Amino acid sequence: MMEQTDFVRSFMTLAAALAVLIWIWWKRLVPANFPSGPSGLPLFGSIFSVGKYPWKTVKKWSSEKYGAVMSVRFAFKHIVFLNTYETAYQAWVKQGSEFSGRAFHAVLGSNSGNHGIILRDYEDVMKSQKQFGLKVMKGFGFGRTTLEEQINDEALKLTSVLRTKVGVPFLLKEYIHNSVLNVITRLICSKRVKSGEESELYNALKLLFTDPADKSMSLIILMFPEVRKLPFLSSIFKRYSSRDKFVHDYLAEQVREHKKTFDKHNLRDFIDAFLFEQMHGHRADRDDFTDKQLVSFCRDLLVAGNDTTRSSILSFILILLHYPEHAEKIHVEIDQVFGKDGMISMKERPKTPFTCAFIQECLRFYAVAPIGLEHKLTETTKFQGYVLPKNTPVNINYWGVHHDEETWPEPEKFDPYRHIDEEGNFVLSRKVITFSFGPRFCFGESLARVELYVFFVEILRKFDVLPGDKPLPSLNDGNVSTLFEPLPFQLVLRERK
């Protein structure tokens, strides 16, 4: 008996010593003069403590203990989070060349590799491709039809379909998804796609990040791509990769078709514009304009442009259902400026200050991309009194920036009037950073802003938007993947006379 007791005592002493050594080792993994943050559990970090909505937890930690610049450890990875506008602007803009790197993402890049634009590191090819993309977007359309006219056309098609739903509770998501998707496919390859089960492209994109079977587990492989091959996660990764490959294959077929009918004097869309650069652009750049790069670039446009815009429009409508007192003022502005019919022109947008304020407050209040894709340090950098080693992952907590009490008094209060000045004019805020800023700002911002305004105005011009039979989901809850999308909600439309 004495020997057993000695053995147990020795084992417990050894285990305690080992635990202390692991803890000391774990603590020493933090680089010197690095932003502070929760240590979390050895080997796991804060994986189990960030909760369902990590951006809210990180903001809480930032406000209560660690400050605007803090770190969070996930397994062996230390991510620096910026939680205020001032720190975000300092990093992304003033020190943009140091903070604009991007590490390869094994899940999102499983089919595109180091091609496209979103996942590329901050290097010359990425810069030249972005310049090209901006040039195309600045042209705002091809041939005889401007992109603004195409968006109006899709918005009219949408409201025409929605008329068949008047008076009946229904889900809006599929209709918005199809309309926004057609804006992007017309821009990319001059095609419209059918909705629902008739279109494999529609279904692949619809479920790419929001498959109900995956629930919140998809967020895990997106945050930690290294675990994608674990038995209980590999099926999620395979479903994502298969759908993503279908999107790539669809776009590759469009490129092949465009090459057969290419006419340098009649550029129809983005693919044609890219092919022109491939065949007739500056010789030094032609090596960057490959077919693989074109397909991946188009895939980035399709996925990023479709998901964020769809989710944003849905959030606008859900917010309006929660705050119906703002509807009448929006209706009055729309009727006075645009009437019942005719094209919704962005030139007339300043005449609708409250509508613009409502949209901007929606973008502040409900961040569909609460935490964007990580940046990484291109070199060891001094920042806000800290030393951040090269390749350190850094991210802006966009939700945290938009809910910072120093910038936005009573941030949890939805108030469009915070964007209206004393003369009743709309004030465009540089501190609503939905589209980011600095070298990696969203170059599709101009397109997205037109879509958000035109679709929202067209729906409100034609209909009163009312809640359905079922209770509305809370604005604090949503589906989480790469985005934060409203939970399914019913609405009822009443046609306006």
XYZ file of C-alpha atoms in Angstrom:
497
model
C 0.000 0.000 0.000
C 2.842 2.376 0.859
C 4.449 1.730 -2.547
C 1.192 2.536 -4.327
C 0.831 5.786 -2.388
C 4.404 6.775 -3.240
C 3.791 5.978 -6.904
C 0.606 8.108 -7.021
C 2.365 10.945 -5.205
C 5.303 10.800 -7.622
C 2.993 10.656 -10.631
C 0.975 13.661 -9.444
C 4.157 15.614 -8.755
C 5.496 14.799 -12.219
C 2.173 15.703 -13.871
C 2.041 19.005 -11.989
C 5.627 19.811 -12.970
C 4.892 18.928 -16.596
C 1.783 21.139 -16.556
C 3.833 24.043 -15.170
C 6.511 23.525 -17.846
C 3.865 23.434 -20.613
C 2.287 26.613 -19.236
C 5.669 28.393 -19.085
C 6.453 27.245 -22.635
C 2.998 28.368 -23.776
C 3.447 31.815 -22.259
C 6.887 32.214 -23.874
C 5.468 31.608 -27.331
C 4.308 35.234 -27.328
C 6.886 37.420 -29.129
C 8.584 40.185 -27.150
C 6.778 43.548 -26.970
C 3.680 42.042 -28.591
C 0.081 43.224 -28.030
C -1.493 41.554 -25.012
C -4.539 39.322 -25.091
C -6.054 36.206 -23.547
C -3.610 33.289 -23.391
C -6.322 30.670 -23.641
C -5.631 26.989 -23.124
C -2.266 25.426 -23.999
C -2.339 23.974 -27.531
C -5.853 25.390 -28.198
C -5.586 29.068 -27.292
C -8.919 30.914 -27.292
C -10.719 28.612 -29.726
C -13.263 27.635 -27.090
C -13.746 31.090 -25.559
C -14.434 33.399 -28.531
C -18.042 32.241 -28.701
C -20.433 32.046 -31.631
C -19.751 35.646 -32.694
C -15.972 36.169 -32.251
C -16.068 39.849 -33.292
C -18.289 40.709 -30.319
C -16.114 38.776 -27.881
C -12.930 40.389 -29.199
C -14.480 43.864 -28.907
C -15.531 43.110 -25.327
C -12.003 41.983 -24.440
C -10.612 45.074 -26.157
C -12.896 47.504 -24.306
C -12.652 45.900 -20.882
C -9.004 44.875 -20.636
C -6.597 44.800 -23.565
C -7.092 48.043 -25.490
C -7.629 48.930 -29.145
C -4.697 46.801 -30.368
C -4.763 43.292 -28.929
C -3.878 39.737 -29.836
C -5.850 36.509 -29.708
C -4.163 33.133 -29.819
C -5.765 30.346 -31.830
C -3.689 27.181 -31.375
C -0.142 28.337 -32.307
C -1.350 31.330 -34.281
C -1.321 34.845 -32.793
C -3.737 37.171 -34.596
C -3.590 40.899 -33.908
C -6.992 42.622 -33.922
C -7.560 46.345 -34.464
C -10.743 47.525 -32.779
C -10.944 51.280 -33.432
C -11.033 53.446 -36.531
C -7.805 55.222 -35.590
C -5.747 52.025 -35.263
C -7.318 50.535 -38.401
C -6.551 53.668 -40.441
C -2.994 53.826 -39.115
C -2.348 50.230 -40.179
C -4.274 49.846 -43.446
C -3.587 53.356 -44.833
C -0.662 55.155 -43.169
C 1.404 51.953 -42.944
C -0.414 50.217 -45.777
C 2.639 48.791 -47.539
C 3.631 46.974 -44.326
C 0.143 45.692 -43.469
C -1.112 44.576 -46.897
C 0.366 41.119 -47.198
C -1.822 38.025 -47.387
C -0.981 34.431 -46.522
C -2.193 31.629 -48.787
C -5.501 30.165 -47.585
C -5.621 26.416 -48.166
C -9.435 26.260 -48.113
C -10.429 29.355 -50.097
C -7.558 28.768 -52.504
C -8.084 25.025 -52.916
C -8.981 25.444 -56.617
C -7.509 28.825 -57.559
C -4.089 28.458 -55.941
C -2.072 31.662 -56.053
C -4.270 33.247 -58.722
C -7.089 35.767 -58.780
C -6.795 38.880 -56.639
C -8.366 38.333 -53.221
C -5.924 35.654 -52.042
C -2.777 37.030 -53.666
C 0.031 38.358 -51.541
C 0.894 42.055 -51.816
C 3.235 41.932 -54.788
C 3.593 43.427 -58.267
C 1.204 41.032 -60.016
C -1.525 41.718 -57.459
C -1.024 45.485 -57.875
C -1.143 45.385 -61.687
C -4.201 43.107 -61.702
C -6.022 45.394 -59.290
C -5.176 48.389 -61.462
C -6.665 46.563 -64.419
C -9.798 45.698 -62.445
C -10.238 49.317 -61.358
C -9.856 50.469 -64.966
C -12.592 48.091 -66.072
C -14.896 49.101 -63.210
C -14.289 52.759 -63.998
C -15.597 52.107 -67.501
C -18.787 50.995 -65.726
C -20.272 48.815 -68.403
C -19.599 47.673 -71.932
C -21.016 48.410 -75.322
C -24.140 50.554 -75.449
C -25.455 49.700 -71.992
C -23.920 51.142 -68.838
C -23.605 49.048 -65.722
C -26.027 51.381 -63.946
C -28.614 50.642 -66.630
C -27.997 46.894 -66.262
C -28.513 47.114 -62.495
C -31.749 49.046 -63.022
C -32.860 46.374 -65.465
C -32.203 43.598 -62.931
C -33.978 45.585 -60.200
C -37.038 45.971 -62.462
C -37.002 42.262 -63.247
C -36.851 41.578 -59.510
C -39.845 43.770 -58.627
C -41.786 42.269 -61.538
C -41.305 38.797 -60.024
C -42.042 40.081 -56.519
C -45.453 41.328 -57.684
C -46.510 37.684 -57.878
C -45.809 37.425 -54.130
C -47.901 40.407 -53.019
C -49.967 39.635 -49.919
C -48.368 36.234 -49.285
C -45.647 35.658 -46.626
C -42.432 34.510 -48.336
C -38.645 34.434 -48.033
C -36.830 37.128 -50.015
C -33.343 35.633 -50.038
C -33.564 33.512 -53.203
C -34.945 36.373 -55.275
C -32.247 38.796 -54.118
C -29.578 36.132 -54.646
C -30.619 35.553 -58.250
C -30.884 39.264 -59.110
C -27.485 40.175 -57.672
C -25.927 37.109 -59.289
C -27.202 38.238 -62.687
C -25.627 41.671 -62.259
C -22.250 39.999 -61.788
C -22.631 37.394 -64.549
C -23.673 40.097 -67.013
C -20.586 42.090 -66.048
C -18.282 39.075 -66.305
C -19.603 37.158 -69.315
C -22.764 38.911 -70.621
C -25.040 36.143 -69.383
C -28.039 35.799 -67.105
C -28.579 32.571 -65.191
C -31.783 30.869 -64.175
C -32.738 30.607 -60.525
C -33.381 27.633 -58.267
C -32.705 24.033 -59.204
C -32.633 24.917 -62.908
C -29.173 26.456 -62.467
C -26.245 24.533 -61.030
C -24.242 27.762 -60.818
C -27.009 29.382 -58.761
C -27.108 26.454 -56.343
C -23.337 26.113 -56.066
C -22.956 29.774 -55.119
C -25.975 29.739 -52.846
C -24.539 26.917 -50.731
C -20.842 27.710 -51.086
C -20.508 29.209 -47.596
C -24.016 28.759 -46.194
C -24.886 25.066 -46.455
C -27.338 24.387 -43.574
C -25.748 20.936 -43.157
C -22.444 22.573 -42.149
C -23.934 24.987 -39.586
C -21.194 26.902 -37.807
C -18.571 24.205 -38.442
C -17.619 25.844 -41.747
C -16.282 28.803 -39.754
C -13.751 26.500 -38.092
C -12.093 25.387 -41.335
C -12.155 28.961 -42.623
C -10.399 30.251 -39.496
C -8.081 27.249 -39.230
C -7.498 25.742 -42.712
C -4.991 23.288 -41.220
C -7.837 21.216 -39.703
C -9.729 20.753 -42.990
C -8.618 17.105 -43.315
C -9.737 15.977 -39.876
C -12.401 13.222 -40.157
C -15.291 15.279 -38.763
C -14.423 18.327 -40.913
C -13.194 16.800 -44.169
C -16.726 16.340 -45.553
C -17.411 20.084 -45.108
C -14.199 20.928 -46.926
C -14.990 18.492 -49.743
C -18.458 20.002 -50.237
C -17.006 23.503 -50.352
C -14.177 22.534 -52.709
C -16.537 20.669 -55.050
C -18.882 23.649 -55.382
C -15.969 26.033 -55.795
C -14.543 23.809 -58.534
C -17.900 23.895 -60.333
C -17.756 27.707 -60.322
C -14.204 27.600 -61.719
C -15.217 25.095 -64.422
C -18.240 27.194 -65.415
C -16.067 30.285 -65.809
C -13.380 28.368 -67.715
C -16.064 27.359 -70.231
C -17.129 31.012 -70.585
C -13.520 31.960 -71.325
C -13.281 29.280 -74.018
C -16.504 30.514 -75.640
C -15.334 34.133 -75.530
C -12.071 33.265 -77.256
C -14.000 31.810 -80.173
C -16.017 34.996 -80.706
C -13.535 37.625 -79.497
C -13.549 40.946 -81.361
C -11.066 43.547 -80.155
C -13.301 46.301 -81.554
C -16.324 45.119 -79.578
C -15.474 44.344 -75.951
C -18.609 42.916 -74.388
C -17.655 42.302 -70.764
C -14.896 41.692 -68.232
C -13.648 38.521 -69.931
C -13.266 40.348 -73.249
C -11.434 43.229 -71.539
C -9.013 40.745 -69.963
C -8.492 38.888 -73.259
C -7.711 42.189 -74.955
C -4.933 42.826 -72.399
C -3.747 39.253 -72.868
C -3.437 39.688 -76.638
C -2.734 43.394 -77.113
C -1.640 44.839 -73.744
C 1.835 45.938 -72.717
C 4.250 43.149 -73.506
C 5.825 43.269 -70.028
C 2.452 42.514 -68.396
C 1.156 39.822 -70.730
C 2.659 36.974 -68.718
C 0.341 37.960 -65.848
C -2.783 37.809 -68.035
C -3.114 34.037 -68.212
C -6.305 32.006 -68.621
C -5.879 30.612 -65.107
C -5.594 34.130 -63.714
C -8.686 35.212 -65.669
C -10.818 32.334 -64.373
C -9.728 32.915 -60.775
C -10.210 36.690 -61.079
C -13.757 36.133 -62.357
C -14.399 33.656 -59.553
C -13.321 36.295 -57.007
C -15.695 38.823 -58.580
C -18.545 36.336 -58.625
C -18.198 35.084 -55.057
C -17.241 38.312 -53.293
C -19.639 40.516 -55.225
C -22.604 38.187 -54.941
C -22.507 37.135 -51.283
C -21.799 40.488 -49.645
C -24.309 42.460 -51.719
C -27.070 39.885 -51.250
C -26.507 39.735 -47.488
C -26.406 43.531 -47.216
C -29.712 44.026 -49.054
C -31.350 41.370 -46.877
C -30.052 43.138 -43.770
C -31.497 46.477 -45.013
C -34.953 44.926 -45.374
C -34.793 43.120 -42.026
C -33.701 46.316 -40.273
C -36.577 48.219 -41.902
C -39.002 45.572 -40.619
C -37.604 46.123 -37.128
C -37.742 49.921 -37.482
C -40.832 50.564 -39.660
C -41.078 54.179 -38.467
C -38.411 55.086 -41.056
C -40.307 53.702 -44.062
C -42.581 56.683 -44.671
C -39.717 59.186 -44.895
C -37.906 56.916 -47.373
C -41.079 56.526 -49.464
C -41.601 60.294 -49.596
C -38.044 60.925 -50.823
C -38.218 58.191 -53.461
C -41.588 59.385 -54.784
C -40.441 63.011 -54.987
C -37.145 62.257 -56.738
C -37.835 59.199 -58.903
C -41.602 58.902 -59.160
C -43.240 55.545 -59.823
C -41.240 54.572 -62.918
C -38.067 55.415 -64.804
C -34.407 54.707 -64.164
C -32.975 55.246 -60.700
C -29.983 57.484 -61.346
C -27.060 57.792 -58.963
C -26.762 61.445 -59.985
C -30.034 62.037 -58.152
C -28.909 60.224 -55.005
C -27.988 63.466 -53.111
C -31.672 64.443 -53.323
C -32.545 61.473 -51.095
C -30.492 62.268 -47.959
C -32.527 60.221 -45.489
C -32.494 57.144 -47.727
C -28.702 57.450 -48.003
C -28.450 57.916 -44.231
C -30.592 54.833 -43.630
C -28.364 52.729 -45.907
C -25.160 54.012 -44.286
C -26.525 53.343 -40.808
C -27.408 49.800 -41.908
C -23.820 49.299 -43.066
C -22.545 50.569 -39.718
C -25.062 48.774 -37.524
C -25.095 45.368 -39.224
C -21.685 44.349 -40.551
C -22.146 41.454 -42.998
C -18.352 41.028 -43.013
C -17.612 41.682 -39.317
C -14.056 40.380 -39.635
C -12.515 40.441 -43.087
C -9.801 38.259 -44.574
C -6.540 38.426 -42.659
C -3.675 40.625 -43.731
C -0.108 39.762 -42.817
C 2.941 41.906 -42.112
C 5.286 42.180 -45.074
C 8.149 43.106 -42.705
C 8.831 43.457 -38.981
C 7.030 46.644 -38.001
C 6.723 49.079 -35.092
C 3.062 49.867 -34.465
C 1.332 51.710 -31.626
C 4.286 51.046 -29.318
C 4.497 47.335 -30.180
C 6.843 45.330 -32.377
C 5.011 43.049 -34.812
C 7.201 40.391 -36.483
C 7.102 39.804 -40.224
C 4.214 37.529 -41.319
C 2.132 38.321 -38.223
C -1.568 37.955 -39.150
C -3.533 41.167 -38.519
C -7.230 41.864 -38.900
C -9.644 44.724 -38.452
C -12.627 43.992 -36.262
C -15.033 45.874 -38.561
C -17.979 45.275 -36.251
C -15.879 46.555 -33.356
C -14.899 49.703 -35.270
C -18.551 50.359 -36.121
C -19.609 49.829 -32.485
C -16.865 51.847 -30.834
C -18.449 54.207 -28.291
C -15.755 56.857 -28.791
C -16.762 57.233 -32.437
C -20.432 56.231 -32.300
C -22.341 57.298 -29.152
C -24.853 54.605 -28.201
C -23.546 52.265 -30.926
C -26.238 49.633 -30.277
C -28.917 52.182 -31.172
C -30.014 52.203 -34.830
C -30.202 55.895 -35.750
C -30.029 57.130 -39.378
C -30.077 60.726 -38.141
C -26.483 60.400 -36.959
C -25.609 60.707 -40.684
C -27.680 63.862 -41.309
C -26.281 67.372 -40.684
C -28.147 70.411 -39.336
C -29.211 71.458 -42.845
C -30.734 68.047 -43.514
C -27.956 66.890 -45.860
C -26.518 63.380 -45.888
C -22.981 63.145 -44.486
C -20.854 60.429 -46.045
C -18.764 59.019 -43.193
C -15.200 57.871 -43.764
C -15.513 55.973 -40.483
C -18.033 53.506 -41.891
C -15.395 51.249 -43.395
C -17.542 48.484 -44.883
C -15.431 48.460 -48.060
C -12.149 48.820 -46.169
C -9.369 51.192 -47.267
C -5.677 51.277 -48.054
C -3.935 49.189 -50.749
C -6.350 46.250 -50.344
C -9.601 48.237 -50.391
C -12.541 46.588 -52.155
C -12.181 47.633 -55.784
C -15.795 46.583 -56.397
C -17.010 49.298 -54.017
C -18.428 51.532 -56.754
C -20.414 48.627 -58.232
C -21.662 47.485 -54.812
C -22.818 50.968 -53.784
C -24.889 51.294 -56.964
C -26.423 47.850 -56.444
C -27.293 48.508 -52.793
C -28.926 51.834 -53.568
C -30.792 50.843 -56.741
C -32.176 47.525 -55.446
C -33.246 48.987 -52.116
C -34.874 52.052 -53.698
C -36.622 50.009 -56.390
C -38.133 47.617 -53.832
C -39.301 50.492 -51.615
C -40.591 52.429 -54.614
C -42.905 49.595 -55.598
C -43.872 48.047 -52.249
C -44.661 48.552 -48.603
C -42.582 45.978 -46.744
C -44.375 44.320 -43.804
C -43.482 41.445 -41.456
C -44.904 37.981 -42.156
C -46.771 35.667 -39.792
C -43.679 34.373 -37.991
C -41.670 36.450 -35.473
C -38.747 38.353 -36.960
C -35.287 37.058 -36.063
C -33.171 39.265 -33.837
C -30.690 41.596 -35.506
C -28.112 40.277 -33.046
C -28.273 36.761 -34.495
C -27.339 35.436 -37.906
C -25.752 32.672 -39.968
C -21.972 32.689 -39.586
C -19.430 31.638 -42.208
C -17.206 34.061 -44.095
C -20.129 36.457 -43.648
C -22.732 37.296 -41.029
C -26.038 36.917 -42.862
C -29.540 37.487 -41.439
C -31.405 34.398 -40.332
C -34.319 33.445 -42.639
C -37.269 35.796 -42.207
C -40.705 36.156 -43.749
C -42.085 39.369 -45.166
C -45.282 40.456 -46.849
C -45.335 42.951 -49.718
C -48.133 45.398 -50.345
C -48.066 47.111 -53.715
C -47.904 50.881 -53.500
C -50.283 52.919 -55.630
